[in-house]
Short mmCIF file of C-alpha atoms in Angstrom, two decimals:
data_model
loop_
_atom_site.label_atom_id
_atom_site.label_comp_id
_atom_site.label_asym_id
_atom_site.label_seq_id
_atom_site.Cartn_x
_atom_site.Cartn_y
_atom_site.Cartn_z
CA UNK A 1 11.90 -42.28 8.35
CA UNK A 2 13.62 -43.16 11.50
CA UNK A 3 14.36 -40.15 14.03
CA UNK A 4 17.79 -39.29 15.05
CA UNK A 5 18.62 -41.01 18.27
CA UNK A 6 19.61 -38.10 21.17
CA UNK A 7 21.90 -39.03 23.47
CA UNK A 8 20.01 -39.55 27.38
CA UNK A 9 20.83 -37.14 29.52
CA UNK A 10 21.11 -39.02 33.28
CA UNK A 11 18.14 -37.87 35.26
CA UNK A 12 18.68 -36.30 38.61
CA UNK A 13 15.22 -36.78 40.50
CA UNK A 14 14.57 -32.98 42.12
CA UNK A 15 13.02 -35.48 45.21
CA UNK A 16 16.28 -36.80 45.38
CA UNK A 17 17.98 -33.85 45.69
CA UNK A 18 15.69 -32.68 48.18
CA UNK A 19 16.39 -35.73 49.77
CA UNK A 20 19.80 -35.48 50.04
CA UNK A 21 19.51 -31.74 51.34
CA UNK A 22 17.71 -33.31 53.86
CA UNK A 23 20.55 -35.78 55.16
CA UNK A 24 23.07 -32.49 54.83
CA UNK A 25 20.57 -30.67 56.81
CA UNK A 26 20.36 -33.62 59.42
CA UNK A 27 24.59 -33.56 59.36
CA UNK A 28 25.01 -30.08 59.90
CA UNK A 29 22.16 -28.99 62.60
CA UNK A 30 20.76 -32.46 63.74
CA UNK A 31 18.01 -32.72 66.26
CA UNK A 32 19.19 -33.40 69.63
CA UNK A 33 18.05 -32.99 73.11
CA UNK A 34 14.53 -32.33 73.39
CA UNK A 35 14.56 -31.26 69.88
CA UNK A 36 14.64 -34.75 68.86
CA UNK A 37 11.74 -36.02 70.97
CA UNK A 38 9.95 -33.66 68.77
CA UNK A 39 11.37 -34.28 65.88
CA UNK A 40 10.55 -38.12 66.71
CA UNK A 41 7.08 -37.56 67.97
CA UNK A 42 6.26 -35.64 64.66
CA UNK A 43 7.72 -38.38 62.59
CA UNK A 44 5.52 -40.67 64.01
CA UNK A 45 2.03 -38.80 63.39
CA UNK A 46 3.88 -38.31 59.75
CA UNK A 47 4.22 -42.03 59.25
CA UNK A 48 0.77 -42.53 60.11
CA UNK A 49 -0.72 -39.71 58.06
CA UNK A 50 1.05 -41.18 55.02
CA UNK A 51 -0.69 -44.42 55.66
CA UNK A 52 -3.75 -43.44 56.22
CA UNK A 53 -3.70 -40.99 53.26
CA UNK A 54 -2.80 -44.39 51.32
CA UNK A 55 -5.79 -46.22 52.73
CA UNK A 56 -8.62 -43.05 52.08
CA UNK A 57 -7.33 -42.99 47.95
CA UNK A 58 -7.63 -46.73 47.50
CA UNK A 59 -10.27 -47.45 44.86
CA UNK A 60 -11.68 -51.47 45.01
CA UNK A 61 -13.13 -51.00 41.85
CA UNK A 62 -9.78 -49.67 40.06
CA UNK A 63 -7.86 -52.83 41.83
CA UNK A 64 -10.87 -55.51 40.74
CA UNK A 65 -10.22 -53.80 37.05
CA UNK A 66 -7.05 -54.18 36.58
CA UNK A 67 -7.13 -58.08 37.85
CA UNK A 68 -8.00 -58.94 33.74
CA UNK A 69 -4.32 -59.23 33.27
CA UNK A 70 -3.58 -61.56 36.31
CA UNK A 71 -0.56 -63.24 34.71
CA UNK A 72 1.64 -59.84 34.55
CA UNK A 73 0.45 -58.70 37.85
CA UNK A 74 1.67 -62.11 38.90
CA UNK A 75 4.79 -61.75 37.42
CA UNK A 76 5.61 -58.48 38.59
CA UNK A 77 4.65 -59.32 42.05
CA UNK A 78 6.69 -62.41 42.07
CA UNK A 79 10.20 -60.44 40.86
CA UNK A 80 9.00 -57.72 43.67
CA UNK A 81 8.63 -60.18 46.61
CA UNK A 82 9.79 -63.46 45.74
CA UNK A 83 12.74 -63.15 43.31
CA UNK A 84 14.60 -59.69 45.00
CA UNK A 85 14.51 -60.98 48.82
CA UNK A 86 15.99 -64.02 47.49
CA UNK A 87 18.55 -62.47 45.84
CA UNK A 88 19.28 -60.43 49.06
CA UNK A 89 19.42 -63.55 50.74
CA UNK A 90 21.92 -64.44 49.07
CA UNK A 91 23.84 -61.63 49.40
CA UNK A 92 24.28 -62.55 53.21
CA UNK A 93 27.30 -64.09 51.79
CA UNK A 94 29.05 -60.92 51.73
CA UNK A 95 29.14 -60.34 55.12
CA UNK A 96 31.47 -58.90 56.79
CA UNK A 97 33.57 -59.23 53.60
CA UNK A 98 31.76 -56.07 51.49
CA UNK A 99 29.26 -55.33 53.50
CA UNK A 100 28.82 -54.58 57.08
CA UNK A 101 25.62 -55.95 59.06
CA UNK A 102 23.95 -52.85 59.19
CA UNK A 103 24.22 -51.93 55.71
CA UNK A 104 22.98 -55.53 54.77
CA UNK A 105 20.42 -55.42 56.51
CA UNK A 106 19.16 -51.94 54.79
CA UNK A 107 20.33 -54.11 51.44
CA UNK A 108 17.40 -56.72 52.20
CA UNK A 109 15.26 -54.40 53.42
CA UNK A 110 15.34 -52.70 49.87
CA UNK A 111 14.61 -56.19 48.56
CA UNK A 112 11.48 -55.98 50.63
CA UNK A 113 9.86 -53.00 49.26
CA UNK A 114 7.57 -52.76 46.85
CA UNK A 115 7.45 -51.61 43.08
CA UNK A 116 6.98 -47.81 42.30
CA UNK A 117 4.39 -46.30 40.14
CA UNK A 118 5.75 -43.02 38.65
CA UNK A 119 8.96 -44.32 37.14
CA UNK A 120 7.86 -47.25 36.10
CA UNK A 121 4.60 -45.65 34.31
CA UNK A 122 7.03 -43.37 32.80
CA UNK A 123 9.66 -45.46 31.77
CA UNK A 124 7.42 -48.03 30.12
CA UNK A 125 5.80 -45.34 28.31
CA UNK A 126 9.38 -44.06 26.71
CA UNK A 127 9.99 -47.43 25.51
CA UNK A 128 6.72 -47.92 23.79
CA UNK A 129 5.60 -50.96 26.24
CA UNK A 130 1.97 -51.71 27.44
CA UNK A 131 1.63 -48.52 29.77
CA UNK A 132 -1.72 -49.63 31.35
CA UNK A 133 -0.65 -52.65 32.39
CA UNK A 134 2.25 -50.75 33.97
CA UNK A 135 -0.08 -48.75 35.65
CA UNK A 136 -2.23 -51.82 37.38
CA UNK A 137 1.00 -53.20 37.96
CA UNK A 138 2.63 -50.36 39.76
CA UNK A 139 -0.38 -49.79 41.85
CA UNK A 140 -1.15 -53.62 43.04
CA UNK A 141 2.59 -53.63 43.98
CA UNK A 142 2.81 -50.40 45.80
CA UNK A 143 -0.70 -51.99 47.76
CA UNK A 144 0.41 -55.09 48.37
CA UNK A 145 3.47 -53.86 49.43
CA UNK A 146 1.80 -52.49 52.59
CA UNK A 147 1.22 -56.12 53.44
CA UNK A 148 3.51 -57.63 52.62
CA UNK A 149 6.74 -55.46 52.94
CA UNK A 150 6.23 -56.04 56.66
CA UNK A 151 5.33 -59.42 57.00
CA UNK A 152 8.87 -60.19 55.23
CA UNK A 153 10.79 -57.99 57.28
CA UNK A 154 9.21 -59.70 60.49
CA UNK A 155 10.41 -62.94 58.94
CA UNK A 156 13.73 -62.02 57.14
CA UNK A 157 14.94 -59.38 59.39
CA UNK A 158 15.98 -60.86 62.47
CA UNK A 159 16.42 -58.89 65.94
CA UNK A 160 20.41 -59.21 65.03
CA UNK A 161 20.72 -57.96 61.96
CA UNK A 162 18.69 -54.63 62.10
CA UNK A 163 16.73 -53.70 65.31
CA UNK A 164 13.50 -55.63 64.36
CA UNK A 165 11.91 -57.09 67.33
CA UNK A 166 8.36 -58.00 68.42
CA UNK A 167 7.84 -54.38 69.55
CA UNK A 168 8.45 -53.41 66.41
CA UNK A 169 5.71 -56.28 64.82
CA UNK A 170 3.45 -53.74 67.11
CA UNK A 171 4.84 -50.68 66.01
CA UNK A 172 3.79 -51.83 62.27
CA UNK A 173 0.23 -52.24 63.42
CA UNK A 174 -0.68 -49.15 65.25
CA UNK A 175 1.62 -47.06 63.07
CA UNK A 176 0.96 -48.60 59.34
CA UNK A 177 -1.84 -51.01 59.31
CA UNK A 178 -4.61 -49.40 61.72
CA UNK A 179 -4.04 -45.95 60.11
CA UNK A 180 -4.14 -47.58 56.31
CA UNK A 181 -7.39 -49.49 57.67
CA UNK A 182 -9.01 -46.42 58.96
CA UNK A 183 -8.36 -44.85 55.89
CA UNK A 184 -10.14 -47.43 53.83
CA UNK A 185 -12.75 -46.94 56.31
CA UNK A 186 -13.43 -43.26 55.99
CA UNK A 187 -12.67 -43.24 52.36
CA UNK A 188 -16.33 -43.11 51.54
CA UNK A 189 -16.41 -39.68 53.45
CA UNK A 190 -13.04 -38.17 52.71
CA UNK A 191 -11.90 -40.01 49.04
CA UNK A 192 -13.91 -36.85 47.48
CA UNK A 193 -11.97 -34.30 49.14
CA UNK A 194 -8.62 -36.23 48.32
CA UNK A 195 -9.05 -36.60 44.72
CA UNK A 196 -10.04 -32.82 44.49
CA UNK A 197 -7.02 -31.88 46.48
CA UNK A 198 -4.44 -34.32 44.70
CA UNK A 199 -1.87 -31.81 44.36
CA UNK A 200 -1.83 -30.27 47.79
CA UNK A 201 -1.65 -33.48 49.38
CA UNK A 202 1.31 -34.61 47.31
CA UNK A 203 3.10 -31.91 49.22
CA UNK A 204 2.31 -33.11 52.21
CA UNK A 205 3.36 -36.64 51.46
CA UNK A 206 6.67 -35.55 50.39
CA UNK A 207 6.61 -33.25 53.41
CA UNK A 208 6.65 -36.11 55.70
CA UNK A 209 8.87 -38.46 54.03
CA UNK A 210 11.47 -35.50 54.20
CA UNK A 211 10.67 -35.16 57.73
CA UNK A 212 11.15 -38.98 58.22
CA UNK A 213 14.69 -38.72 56.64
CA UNK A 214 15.39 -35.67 58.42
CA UNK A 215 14.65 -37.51 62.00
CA UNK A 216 16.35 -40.98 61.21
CA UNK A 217 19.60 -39.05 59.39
CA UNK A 218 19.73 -36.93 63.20
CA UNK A 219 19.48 -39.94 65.39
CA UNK A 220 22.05 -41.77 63.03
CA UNK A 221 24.27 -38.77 63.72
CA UNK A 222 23.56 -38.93 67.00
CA UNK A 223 25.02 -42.30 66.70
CA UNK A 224 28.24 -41.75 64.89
CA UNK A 225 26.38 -43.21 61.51
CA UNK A 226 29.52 -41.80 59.34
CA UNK A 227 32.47 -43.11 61.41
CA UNK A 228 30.22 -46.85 60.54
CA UNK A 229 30.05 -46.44 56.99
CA UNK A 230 33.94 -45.73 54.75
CA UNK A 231 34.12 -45.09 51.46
CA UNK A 232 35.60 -48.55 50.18
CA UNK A 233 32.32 -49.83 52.03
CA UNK A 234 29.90 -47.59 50.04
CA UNK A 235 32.03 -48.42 47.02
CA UNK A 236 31.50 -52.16 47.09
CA UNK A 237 27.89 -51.65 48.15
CA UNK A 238 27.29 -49.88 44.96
CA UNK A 239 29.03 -52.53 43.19
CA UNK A 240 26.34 -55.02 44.93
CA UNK A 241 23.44 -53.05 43.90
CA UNK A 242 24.37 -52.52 40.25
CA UNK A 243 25.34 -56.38 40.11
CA UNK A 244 21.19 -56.40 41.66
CA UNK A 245 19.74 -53.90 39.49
CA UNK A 246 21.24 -55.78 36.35
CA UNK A 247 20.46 -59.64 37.40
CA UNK A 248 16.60 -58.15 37.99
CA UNK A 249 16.17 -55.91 34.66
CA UNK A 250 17.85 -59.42 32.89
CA UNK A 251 15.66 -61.91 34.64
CA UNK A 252 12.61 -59.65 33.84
CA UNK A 253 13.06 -59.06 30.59
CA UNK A 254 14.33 -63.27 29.26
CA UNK A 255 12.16 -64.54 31.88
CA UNK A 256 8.83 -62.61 30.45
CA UNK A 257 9.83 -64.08 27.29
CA UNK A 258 9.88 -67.55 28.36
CA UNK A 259 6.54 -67.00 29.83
CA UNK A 260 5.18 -66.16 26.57
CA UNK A 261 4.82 -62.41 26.94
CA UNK A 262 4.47 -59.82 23.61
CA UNK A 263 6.89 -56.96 23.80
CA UNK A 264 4.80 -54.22 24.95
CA UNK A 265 4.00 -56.58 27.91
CA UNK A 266 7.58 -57.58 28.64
CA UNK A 267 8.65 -54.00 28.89
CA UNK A 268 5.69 -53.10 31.19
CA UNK A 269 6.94 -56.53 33.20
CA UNK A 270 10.94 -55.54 33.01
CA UNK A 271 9.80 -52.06 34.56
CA UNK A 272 7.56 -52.57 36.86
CA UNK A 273 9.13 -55.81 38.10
CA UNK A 274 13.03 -54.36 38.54
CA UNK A 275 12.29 -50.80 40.71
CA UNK A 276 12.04 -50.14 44.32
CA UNK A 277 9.49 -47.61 46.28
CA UNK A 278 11.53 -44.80 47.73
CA UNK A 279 7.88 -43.46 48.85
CA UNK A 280 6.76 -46.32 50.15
CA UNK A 281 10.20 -47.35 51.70
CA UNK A 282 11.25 -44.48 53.84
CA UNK A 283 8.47 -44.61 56.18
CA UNK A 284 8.27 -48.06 56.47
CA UNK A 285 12.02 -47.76 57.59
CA UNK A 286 11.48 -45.69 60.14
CA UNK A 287 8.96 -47.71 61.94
CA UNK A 288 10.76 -51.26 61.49
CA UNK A 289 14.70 -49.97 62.58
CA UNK A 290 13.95 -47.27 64.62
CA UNK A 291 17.25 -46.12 65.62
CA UNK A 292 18.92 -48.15 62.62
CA UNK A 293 16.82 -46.51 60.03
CA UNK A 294 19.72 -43.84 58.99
CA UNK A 295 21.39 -46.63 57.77
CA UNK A 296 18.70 -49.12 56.39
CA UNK A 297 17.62 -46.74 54.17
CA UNK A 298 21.06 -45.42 52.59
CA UNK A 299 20.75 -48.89 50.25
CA UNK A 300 17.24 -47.46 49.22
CA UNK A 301 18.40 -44.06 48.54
CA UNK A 302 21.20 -45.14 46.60
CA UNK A 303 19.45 -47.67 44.34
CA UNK A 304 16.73 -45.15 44.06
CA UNK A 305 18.86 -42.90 41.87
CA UNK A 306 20.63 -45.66 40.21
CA UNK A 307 17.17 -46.94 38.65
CA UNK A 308 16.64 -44.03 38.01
CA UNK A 309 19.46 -43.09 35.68
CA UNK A 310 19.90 -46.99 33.76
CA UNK A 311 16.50 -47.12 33.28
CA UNK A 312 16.26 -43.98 31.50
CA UNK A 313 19.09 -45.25 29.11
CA UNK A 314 17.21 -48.40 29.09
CA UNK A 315 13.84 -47.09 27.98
CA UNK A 316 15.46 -44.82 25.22
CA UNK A 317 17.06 -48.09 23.96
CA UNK A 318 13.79 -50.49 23.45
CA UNK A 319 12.42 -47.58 21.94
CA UNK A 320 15.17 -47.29 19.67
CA UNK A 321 14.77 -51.05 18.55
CA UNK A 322 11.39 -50.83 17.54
CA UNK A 323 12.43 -48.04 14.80
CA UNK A 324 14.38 -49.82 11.96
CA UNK A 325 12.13 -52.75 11.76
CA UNK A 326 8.78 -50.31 11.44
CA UNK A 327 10.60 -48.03 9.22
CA UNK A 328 11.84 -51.00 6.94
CA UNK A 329 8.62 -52.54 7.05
CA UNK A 330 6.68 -49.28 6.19
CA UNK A 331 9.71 -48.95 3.30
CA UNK A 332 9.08 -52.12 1.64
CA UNK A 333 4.98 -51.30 2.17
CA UNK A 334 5.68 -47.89 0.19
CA UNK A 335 7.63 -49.84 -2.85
CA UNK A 336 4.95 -52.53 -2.65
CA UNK A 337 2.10 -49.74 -3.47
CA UNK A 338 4.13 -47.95 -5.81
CA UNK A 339 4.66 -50.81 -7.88
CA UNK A 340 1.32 -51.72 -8.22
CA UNK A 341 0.49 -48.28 -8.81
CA UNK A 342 3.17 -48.77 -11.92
CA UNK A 343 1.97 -52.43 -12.85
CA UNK A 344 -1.60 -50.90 -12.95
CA UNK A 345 -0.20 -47.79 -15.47
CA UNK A 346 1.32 -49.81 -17.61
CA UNK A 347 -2.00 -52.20 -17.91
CA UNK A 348 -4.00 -49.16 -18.27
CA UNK A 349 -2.21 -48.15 -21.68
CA UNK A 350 -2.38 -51.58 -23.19
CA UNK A 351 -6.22 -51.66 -22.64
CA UNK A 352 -8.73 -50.06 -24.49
CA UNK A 353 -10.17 -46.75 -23.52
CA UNK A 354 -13.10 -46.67 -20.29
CA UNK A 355 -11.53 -50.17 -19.55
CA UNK A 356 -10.91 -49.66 -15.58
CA UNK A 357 -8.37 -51.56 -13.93
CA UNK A 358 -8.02 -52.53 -10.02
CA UNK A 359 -4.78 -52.09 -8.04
CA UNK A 360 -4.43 -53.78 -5.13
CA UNK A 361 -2.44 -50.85 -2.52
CA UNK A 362 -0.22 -53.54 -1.41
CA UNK A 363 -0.25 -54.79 2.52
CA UNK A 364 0.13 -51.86 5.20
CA UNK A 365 1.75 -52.28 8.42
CA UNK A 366 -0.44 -52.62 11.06
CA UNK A 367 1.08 -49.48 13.22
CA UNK A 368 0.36 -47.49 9.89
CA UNK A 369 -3.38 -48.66 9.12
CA UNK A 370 -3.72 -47.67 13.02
CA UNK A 371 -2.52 -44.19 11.98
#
């Protein structure tokens, strides 16, 4: 019997909300003065803990695992870092017509970052979709991305659009790549400790991304960040994102198909391949814009939430789909075994007494004989 469908409510991530606190916080008493050299200094060692923290929980053997389903990995990895920063590209044609410089530049930078894990896990899971795949997925993206996020922004984000330069190429390394390394290094030592600690240490992660925001949203007030940014221009860069969001959960979901995909796979693929780090991105942000970063990440934070919310409609939908054909299937398995049960009844009075007669049950779905 098919369920009643609930209507979605749109989910408001508490992170979110936090983050957003964090920006009024930054509004209303930003760091200035020495304050902010502080504030800046801490960010820093923040930025670094967060990568190195990345680097000590990295399991080889979990990553060499989930390589059995190279194609989807592929896939996913090629809508991450191939298909999105070309569509930002692209989106260079709006400038200065929708979209100033600044915020286009934070608009390719969110092409540039990697998949999450969370979300996507999640969301694959309400739709019914191949969840451990999501889960490799997720996790190859979110590690690659620490590659590979920068090596595109060195290469796509030029010293006029954004504040990248070659100091920053160096900031990457001693602040992201070193600390990751040394993590991976140490991991033997300290990846115990982590695991055992998983909870405590997710505070501190947020911690420090909330500290990141907190320093970038002061020096952007510092800088006048709201007299850059009117509303009609964070109207049309909405517009811009949902036009992104919808050509990359369309591309991934046909374009699985084409490649030959089942549909707990495509889901995983559609998923994983159309959602952007906020985690991952933040930091990363600060380190690559410096000053810029109050504006590079609004585009993040903005098509954080908006993920967030269509996806969630999105998921409850290809679960939805999935119902009427198993339910009618299961139906016409159900008349199928109760007419045999009849055919065999009616043979059973017509034959002579201790005469036994086989009825076939008729042919279960497969979701059924796996119940």
């Amino acid at each position: 019997m098919r369920r009643p469908y609930l209507p979605v409510r749109f989910p408001v991530d508490p992170y979110v909300l936090a983050l957003l606190g964090t920006v009024g916080l930054a509004a209303l008493l930003p760091a200035r003065g020495p304050a902010a050299s502080v504030a800046e200094g801490a960010s820093t060692g923040a930025v670094a803990l967060l990568f190195f923290l990345y680097g000590a929980r990295l399991s080889t053997r979990e990553a060499l695992d989930g390589l059995r389903h190279w194609r989807l990995h592929l896939t996913v990895l090629a809508c991450t870092f191939v298909l999105f920063p070309v569509l930002g590209l692209a989106a260079r044609g709006l400038v200065p017509a929708l979209l100033t410089p600044p915020l286009y530049s934070g608009l390719l930078f969110l092409c540039l970052v990697p998949s999450t894990i969370q979300s996507s896990i999640a969301f694959t899971s309400i739709a019914r979709g191949n969840v451990p795949a999501a889960i490799c997925a997720g996790s190859f993206s979110s590690r690659a991305g620490i590659v590979l996020t920068p090596l595109l922004a060195a290469g796509l984000l030029g010293g006029g659009t954004g504040g990248f330069s070659p100091d920053s190429l160096l900031k990457i390394v001693v602040q992201l790549l070193l600390p990751f390394l040394l993590g991976q290094a140490l991991r033997r030592w300290v990846g115990g400790f982590l695991v055992r600690n998983k909870r405590v240490l997710g505070y501190v992660d947020r911690g420090s991304i909330l500290l990141v925001v907190y320093t970038a949203f002061s020096a952007g007030m510092a800088a006048g960040i709201w007299r850059q940014v009117s509303a009609p221009r964070l109207g049309a860069l909405l517009a811009v994102e949902a036009v992104l969001l919808a050509v990359m959960l369309l591309v991934s979901w046909y374009g699985a198909k084409r490649l030959g995909f089942g549909r707990a796979d495509r889901i995983a693929i559609q998923f994983a391949g159309s959602k952007k780090s906020l985690a991952a991105g933040l930091p990363m942000a600060s380190v690559l814009f410096g000053p810029h970063a109050s504006l590079a990440v609004l585009p993040l934070m903005l098509f954080h939430q908006m993920q967030l919310m269509v996806c969630a409609v999105l998921a409850r939908h290809r679960a939805a789909e999935t119902e009427p054909s198993e339910a009618g299937v299961e139906a016409a398995a159900d008349a199928a075994t109760e007419a045999g049960a009849e055919a065999g009844a009616r043979a059973g009075a017509e034959l002579p007494a201790g005469h036994v007669v086989e009825v076939s049950p008729g042919v279960q779905h497969p979701a059924r004989r796996a119940r």
